[in-house]
mmCIF file of C-alpha atoms and ligand atoms in Angstrom:
data_model
loop_
_atom_site.group_PDB
_atom_site.id
_atom_site.type_symbol
_atom_site.label_atom_id
_atom_site.label_comp_id
_atom_site.label_asym_id
_atom_site.label_seq_id
_atom_site.Cartn_x
_atom_site.Cartn_y
_atom_site.Cartn_z
ATOM 1 C CA MET D 1 34.879 -58.176 7.094
ATOM 2 C CA ALA D 2 36.774 -56.599 10.003
ATOM 3 C CA ASP D 3 38.329 -54.112 7.566
ATOM 4 C CA ARG D 4 34.894 -53.156 6.301
ATOM 5 C CA GLN D 5 33.597 -52.493 9.832
ATOM 6 C CA ASP D 6 36.656 -50.310 10.570
ATOM 7 C CA ALA D 7 36.066 -48.354 7.383
ATOM 8 C CA GLU D 8 32.403 -47.753 8.329
ATOM 9 C CA LYS D 9 33.475 -46.496 11.743
ATOM 10 C CA ASP D 10 35.889 -44.058 10.101
ATOM 11 C CA VAL D 11 33.093 -42.774 7.833
ATOM 12 C CA ASN D 12 30.719 -42.303 10.788
ATOM 13 C CA GLY D 13 33.353 -40.549 12.881
ATOM 14 C CA GLY D 14 33.686 -43.272 15.527
ATOM 15 C CA TRP D 15 32.260 -43.432 19.051
ATOM 16 C CA LEU D 16 32.945 -39.754 19.804
ATOM 17 C CA SER D 17 30.637 -38.434 17.139
ATOM 18 C CA GLU D 18 28.026 -41.047 18.076
ATOM 19 C CA LEU D 19 28.159 -39.712 21.631
ATOM 20 C CA PHE D 20 27.596 -36.097 20.560
ATOM 21 C CA ALA D 21 25.189 -36.812 17.688
ATOM 22 C CA PRO D 22 22.015 -36.100 19.707
ATOM 23 C CA VAL D 23 23.211 -32.585 20.611
ATOM 24 C CA ALA D 24 25.040 -31.778 17.380
ATOM 25 C CA GLY D 25 22.002 -29.956 16.052
ATOM 26 C CA PHE D 26 22.420 -27.362 18.793
ATOM 27 C CA GLY D 27 25.783 -26.363 17.330
ATOM 28 C CA VAL D 28 24.161 -23.828 15.036
ATOM 29 C CA THR D 29 22.217 -22.361 17.960
ATOM 30 C CA PHE D 30 25.339 -22.005 20.130
ATOM 31 C CA ARG D 31 27.311 -20.475 17.282
ATOM 32 C CA GLU D 32 24.628 -17.827 16.654
ATOM 33 C CA MET D 33 24.481 -16.952 20.389
ATOM 34 C CA PHE D 34 27.973 -15.461 20.200
ATOM 35 C CA ARG D 35 27.497 -13.525 16.972
ATOM 36 C CA ARG D 36 26.698 -9.786 16.863
ATOM 37 C CA THR D 37 22.950 -9.122 16.857
ATOM 38 C CA VAL D 38 21.679 -7.392 13.698
ATOM 39 C CA THR D 39 18.616 -5.253 14.296
ATOM 40 C CA GLU D 40 17.044 -3.450 11.336
ATOM 41 C CA GLN D 41 15.774 -0.017 12.466
ATOM 42 C CA TYR D 42 13.020 -0.035 9.843
ATOM 43 C CA PRO D 43 11.217 2.247 9.048
ATOM 44 C CA GLU D 44 13.451 4.910 10.666
ATOM 45 C CA GLN D 45 16.480 3.641 8.772
ATOM 46 C CA LYS D 46 15.824 2.047 5.425
ATOM 47 C CA VAL D 47 18.408 -0.335 4.043
ATOM 48 C CA PRO D 48 18.648 0.104 0.264
ATOM 49 C CA PRO D 49 17.871 -3.139 -1.563
ATOM 50 C CA GLN D 50 19.970 -4.543 -4.401
ATOM 51 C CA PRO D 51 19.878 -2.450 -7.606
ATOM 52 C CA ARG D 52 17.755 -4.997 -9.508
ATOM 53 C CA PHE D 53 15.212 -5.431 -6.705
ATOM 54 C CA HIS D 54 11.659 -5.455 -8.062
ATOM 55 C CA GLY D 55 9.619 -2.894 -6.128
ATOM 56 C CA ARG D 56 6.792 -0.508 -6.863
ATOM 57 C CA HIS D 57 6.139 0.208 -10.549
ATOM 58 C CA GLN D 58 6.671 3.521 -12.277
ATOM 59 C CA LEU D 59 5.073 4.935 -15.411
ATOM 60 C CA ASN D 60 7.818 6.831 -17.203
ATOM 61 C CA ARG D 61 7.784 9.994 -19.262
ATOM 62 C CA HIS D 62 9.571 11.218 -22.351
ATOM 63 C CA PRO D 63 12.169 13.959 -21.759
ATOM 64 C CA ASP D 64 9.608 16.681 -22.570
ATOM 65 C CA GLY D 65 7.063 15.380 -20.026
ATOM 66 C CA LEU D 66 4.735 13.447 -22.348
ATOM 67 C CA GLU D 67 3.859 9.976 -21.076
ATOM 68 C CA LYS D 68 5.440 6.875 -22.600
ATOM 69 C CA CYS D 69 2.372 4.705 -21.997
ATOM 70 C CA ILE D 70 0.292 4.230 -25.142
ATOM 71 C CA GLY D 71 -2.470 2.249 -23.452
ATOM 72 C CA CYS D 72 -1.782 -0.940 -25.458
ATOM 73 C CA GLU D 73 -2.666 -3.230 -22.483
ATOM 74 C CA LEU D 74 0.177 -5.656 -23.200
ATOM 75 C CA CYS D 75 1.293 -5.370 -19.572
ATOM 76 C CA ALA D 76 -2.189 -6.329 -18.396
ATOM 77 C CA TRP D 77 -2.277 -9.336 -20.725
ATOM 78 C CA ALA D 78 1.166 -10.485 -19.575
ATOM 79 C CA CYS D 79 0.336 -10.273 -15.884
ATOM 80 C CA PRO D 80 -0.205 -13.766 -14.417
ATOM 81 C CA ALA D 81 -1.966 -12.338 -11.372
ATOM 82 C CA ASP D 82 -4.438 -10.168 -13.292
ATOM 83 C CA ALA D 83 -3.231 -7.209 -11.243
ATOM 84 C CA ILE D 84 -3.199 -4.522 -13.961
ATOM 85 C CA TYR D 85 -6.138 -2.669 -15.415
ATOM 86 C CA VAL D 86 -5.634 -0.307 -18.379
ATOM 87 C CA GLU D 87 -8.105 1.738 -20.311
ATOM 88 C CA ALA D 88 -6.819 3.719 -23.305
ATOM 89 C CA ALA D 89 -8.156 6.866 -24.911
ATOM 90 C CA ASP D 90 -7.349 8.855 -28.055
ATOM 91 C CA ASN D 91 -4.992 11.816 -27.924
ATOM 92 C CA THR D 92 -6.344 14.959 -29.523
ATOM 93 C CA GLU D 93 -4.559 18.165 -30.509
ATOM 94 C CA GLU D 94 -6.233 19.921 -27.571
ATOM 95 C CA GLU D 95 -5.408 17.171 -25.100
ATOM 96 C CA ARG D 96 -2.285 15.149 -25.834
ATOM 97 C CA TYR D 97 -0.709 13.003 -23.121
ATOM 98 C CA SER D 98 1.648 10.875 -25.235
ATOM 99 C CA PRO D 99 3.187 10.961 -28.719
ATOM 100 C CA GLY D 100 1.117 9.027 -31.241
ATOM 101 C CA GLU D 101 -2.505 7.986 -31.249
ATOM 102 C CA ARG D 102 -3.408 6.713 -27.796
ATOM 103 C CA TYR D 103 -2.523 7.080 -24.135
ATOM 104 C CA GLY D 104 -3.404 5.256 -20.937
ATOM 105 C CA ARG D 105 -6.410 7.126 -19.533
ATOM 106 C CA VAL D 106 -6.945 4.712 -16.647
ATOM 107 C CA TYR D 107 -4.025 2.755 -15.245
ATOM 108 C CA GLN D 108 -4.283 0.712 -12.061
ATOM 109 C CA ILE D 109 -2.044 -1.836 -10.373
ATOM 110 C CA ASN D 110 -3.545 -3.895 -7.586
ATOM 111 C CA TYR D 111 -0.747 -4.533 -5.074
ATOM 112 C CA LEU D 112 -2.908 -7.034 -3.223
ATOM 113 C CA ARG D 113 -2.439 -9.268 -6.253
ATOM 114 C CA CYS D 114 0.975 -8.334 -7.637
ATOM 115 C CA ILE D 115 3.695 -10.933 -7.072
ATOM 116 C CA PHE D 116 6.481 -8.649 -8.398
ATOM 117 C CA CYS D 117 7.463 -11.087 -11.133
ATOM 118 C CA GLY D 118 8.309 -8.315 -13.628
ATOM 119 C CA LEU D 119 6.536 -9.905 -16.607
ATOM 120 C CA CYS D 120 4.591 -6.701 -17.187
ATOM 121 C CA ILE D 121 7.738 -4.612 -17.645
ATOM 122 C CA GLU D 122 9.136 -7.191 -20.044
ATOM 123 C CA ALA D 123 5.947 -6.961 -22.117
ATOM 124 C CA CYS D 124 5.859 -3.170 -22.363
ATOM 125 C CA PRO D 125 6.906 -2.122 -25.903
ATOM 126 C CA THR D 126 7.725 1.503 -25.020
ATOM 127 C CA ARG D 127 9.571 1.041 -21.697
ATOM 128 C CA ALA D 128 6.761 3.076 -20.184
ATOM 129 C CA LEU D 129 6.528 0.659 -17.288
ATOM 130 C CA THR D 130 9.536 -0.116 -15.104
ATOM 131 C CA MET D 131 9.992 -1.163 -11.492
ATOM 132 C CA THR D 132 11.634 0.929 -8.791
ATOM 133 C CA ASN D 133 13.442 -0.139 -5.606
ATOM 134 C CA ASP D 134 10.610 1.176 -3.419
ATOM 135 C CA TYR D 135 9.376 -1.593 -1.147
ATOM 136 C CA ASP D 136 7.195 0.535 1.167
ATOM 137 C CA LEU D 137 3.887 -0.888 0.044
ATOM 138 C CA THR D 138 1.536 -0.982 2.967
ATOM 139 C CA GLY D 139 -1.931 0.355 3.524
ATOM 140 C CA THR D 140 -4.820 0.324 5.901
ATOM 141 C CA SER D 141 -7.439 -0.610 3.338
ATOM 142 C CA ARG D 142 -7.759 -2.849 0.293
ATOM 143 C CA ALA D 143 -8.673 0.125 -1.896
ATOM 144 C CA GLY D 144 -5.510 1.965 -0.795
ATOM 145 C CA LEU D 145 -3.356 -0.777 -2.274
ATOM 146 C CA ILE D 146 -4.819 -0.296 -5.730
ATOM 147 C CA HIS D 147 -2.470 2.327 -7.106
ATOM 148 C CA GLU D 148 -3.889 4.671 -9.727
ATOM 149 C CA LYS D 149 -2.091 6.374 -12.586
ATOM 150 C CA GLN D 150 -1.280 9.474 -10.528
ATOM 151 C CA ASP D 151 0.386 7.262 -7.910
ATOM 152 C CA LEU D 152 2.499 5.489 -10.524
ATOM 153 C CA LEU D 153 3.542 8.360 -12.817
ATOM 154 C CA GLY D 154 7.196 9.322 -12.569
ATOM 155 C CA PRO D 155 8.018 12.811 -11.270
ATOM 156 C CA LEU D 156 8.515 15.778 -13.565
ATOM 157 C CA LEU D 157 12.264 16.089 -14.005
ATOM 158 C CA GLU D 158 14.254 19.050 -15.266
ATOM 159 C CA GLY D 159 13.330 19.935 -18.838
ATOM 160 C CA MET D 160 9.843 18.404 -18.608
ATOM 161 C CA VAL D 161 6.497 20.191 -18.619
ATOM 162 C CA PRO D 162 3.317 18.517 -17.417
ATOM 163 C CA ALA D 163 1.083 16.815 -19.978
ATOM 164 C CA PRO D 164 -1.223 17.390 -21.705
ATOM 165 C CA HIS D 165 0.668 19.437 -24.275
ATOM 166 C CA PRO D 166 1.604 19.128 -27.969
ATOM 167 C CA MET D 167 4.603 17.176 -29.220
ATOM 168 C CA VAL D 168 7.801 19.035 -30.081
ATOM 169 C CA PRO D 169 6.933 20.887 -33.349
ATOM 170 C CA GLY D 170 8.071 19.081 -36.483
ATOM 171 C CA THR D 171 8.542 15.706 -34.767
ATOM 172 C CA THR D 172 6.702 12.428 -35.089
ATOM 173 C CA GLU D 173 6.328 9.689 -32.483
ATOM 174 C CA ARG D 174 9.300 7.922 -34.113
ATOM 175 C CA ASP D 175 11.535 10.840 -33.146
ATOM 176 C CA TYR D 176 10.528 10.286 -29.523
ATOM 177 C CA TYR D 177 11.477 6.602 -29.681
ATOM 178 C CA ARG D 178 14.734 7.396 -31.485
ATOM 179 C CA GLY D 179 15.679 9.666 -28.575
ATOM 180 C CA THR D 180 15.915 12.871 -30.603
ATOM 181 C CA VAL D 181 13.599 14.728 -28.196
ATOM 182 C CA VAL D 182 15.724 15.707 -25.204
ATOM 183 C CA GLN D 183 13.595 18.302 -23.383
ATOM 184 C CA ALA D 184 10.512 20.497 -23.694
ATOM 185 C CA VAL D 185 10.884 23.399 -26.112
ATOM 186 C CA SER D 186 9.626 26.969 -25.728
ATOM 187 C CA GLU D 187 6.492 26.329 -27.838
ATOM 188 C CA GLN D 188 5.437 23.535 -25.476
ATOM 189 C CA ARG D 189 6.114 25.666 -22.391
ATOM 190 C CA ALA D 190 4.093 28.525 -23.885
ATOM 191 C CA TRP D 191 1.232 26.120 -24.642
ATOM 192 C CA VAL D 192 1.185 24.819 -21.075
ATOM 193 C CA GLU D 193 1.304 28.353 -19.655
ATOM 194 C CA ALA D 194 -1.543 29.419 -21.935
ATOM 195 C CA HIS D 195 -3.706 26.450 -21.034
ATOM 196 C CA GLY D 196 -2.715 26.241 -17.385
ATOM 197 C CA GLU D 197 -1.495 23.127 -15.601
ATOM 198 C CA ARG D 198 -4.280 20.629 -15.849
ATOM 199 C CA ALA D 199 -5.233 18.635 -12.807
ATOM 200 C CA GLY D 200 -4.699 15.651 -15.070
ATOM 201 C CA ASP D 201 -0.920 15.583 -14.780
ATOM 202 C CA VAL D 202 0.755 16.216 -11.485
ATOM 203 C CA PRO D 203 3.917 14.777 -10.034
ATOM 204 C CA ALA D 204 3.394 11.447 -8.285
ATOM 205 C CA GLY D 205 2.507 11.761 -4.633
ATOM 206 C CA SER D 206 1.229 15.325 -4.832
ATOM 207 C CA GLY D 207 -2.326 14.195 -4.292
ATOM 208 C CA GLY D 208 -3.869 15.277 -7.588
ATOM 209 C CA THR D 209 -6.047 13.181 -9.788
ATOM 210 C CA SER D 210 -5.044 12.016 -13.220
ATOM 211 C CA ALA D 211 -7.732 10.018 -14.858
ATOM 212 C CA GLY D 212 -10.104 10.759 -12.037
ATOM 213 C CA PRO D 213 -11.455 8.055 -9.822
ATOM 214 C CA ALA D 214 -12.289 5.065 -11.978
ATOM 215 C CA PRO D 215 -15.839 3.772 -11.860
ATOM 216 C CA GLU D 216 -16.166 0.885 -9.444
ATOM 217 C CA GLY D 217 -16.418 -1.729 -12.121
ATOM 218 C CA GLU D 218 -13.012 -0.734 -13.483
ATOM 219 C CA VAL D 219 -11.061 -1.675 -10.386
ATOM 220 C CA ALA D 220 -8.906 -4.757 -11.024
ATOM 221 C CA GLN D 221 -9.700 -6.808 -7.922
HETATM 222 S S1 SF4 E 1 5.048 -7.637 -11.482
HETATM 223 FE FE1 SF4 E 1 4.042 -9.537 -12.221
HETATM 224 S S2 SF4 E 1 2.251 -9.777 -10.894
HETATM 225 FE FE2 SF4 E 1 2.978 -7.647 -10.615
HETATM 226 S S3 SF4 E 1 1.753 -6.460 -12.065
HETATM 227 FE FE3 SF4 E 1 3.656 -7.037 -13.123
HETATM 228 S S4 SF4 E 1 3.170 -8.974 -14.211
HETATM 229 FE FE4 SF4 E 1 1.571 -8.624 -12.670
HETATM 230 S S1 SF4 E 2 2.572 0.368 -19.611
HETATM 231 FE FE1 SF4 E 2 3.453 -0.340 -21.556
HETATM 232 S S2 SF4 E 2 2.439 -2.327 -21.969
HETATM 233 FE FE2 SF4 E 2 1.228 -1.283 -20.388
HETATM 234 S S3 SF4 E 2 -0.391 -0.216 -21.529
HETATM 235 FE FE3 SF4 E 2 1.316 1.245 -21.241
HETATM 236 S S4 SF4 E 2 2.567 1.042 -23.102
HETATM 237 FE FE4 SF4 E 2 1.238 -0.776 -23.020
#
């Protein structure tokens, strides 16, 4: 019995630890008092997040500038927060935004609802929708946090021309998905020059309108 009591004392640390037990919780506080203070100078200095951080979404383009979104709505169906609203329309020879039949005419993401789970990008069959590292998502109004297509479209990179424009001559939509289209060709550039840059496709953040303001009922609230 005496041996058992001694063993219990050893486990509990003896009378010394019993004496300091009430103040032991302050150990963490004291330790932190002598550590270097870390102050984030946000927003003047932005610390880059980890590469796989889920931030603002981006609607991607093919290498010639056509949009990858085909308006299939799978992202909207996959979203557990009902934060995405998509409305598709048919491409025509005079007004083509993506290879194939359809494109996303209206595309909205409601960042008041989004929980950044990434299910929408997993559901997208064309890799049109991905997530960036951008975490600056603030606004002064509820409406301002509903991002429209022109806010989400990726920028025009080198080799791209703004949609709408025809596909690369002699190609089908399969060629786009096989990666055989690598940049806009002279026929596409000539078409865009002849028709002028439409207000419908401008680099993200330049303040243009893509699908135009959606009617009120279309806003995914
Ligand atoms: S990240 Fe999640 S919550 Fe946000 S839009 Fe995509 S599926 Fe919806
Ligand atoms: S982003 Fe992808 S899943 Fe969503 S409508 Fe466009 S193609 Fe379909």
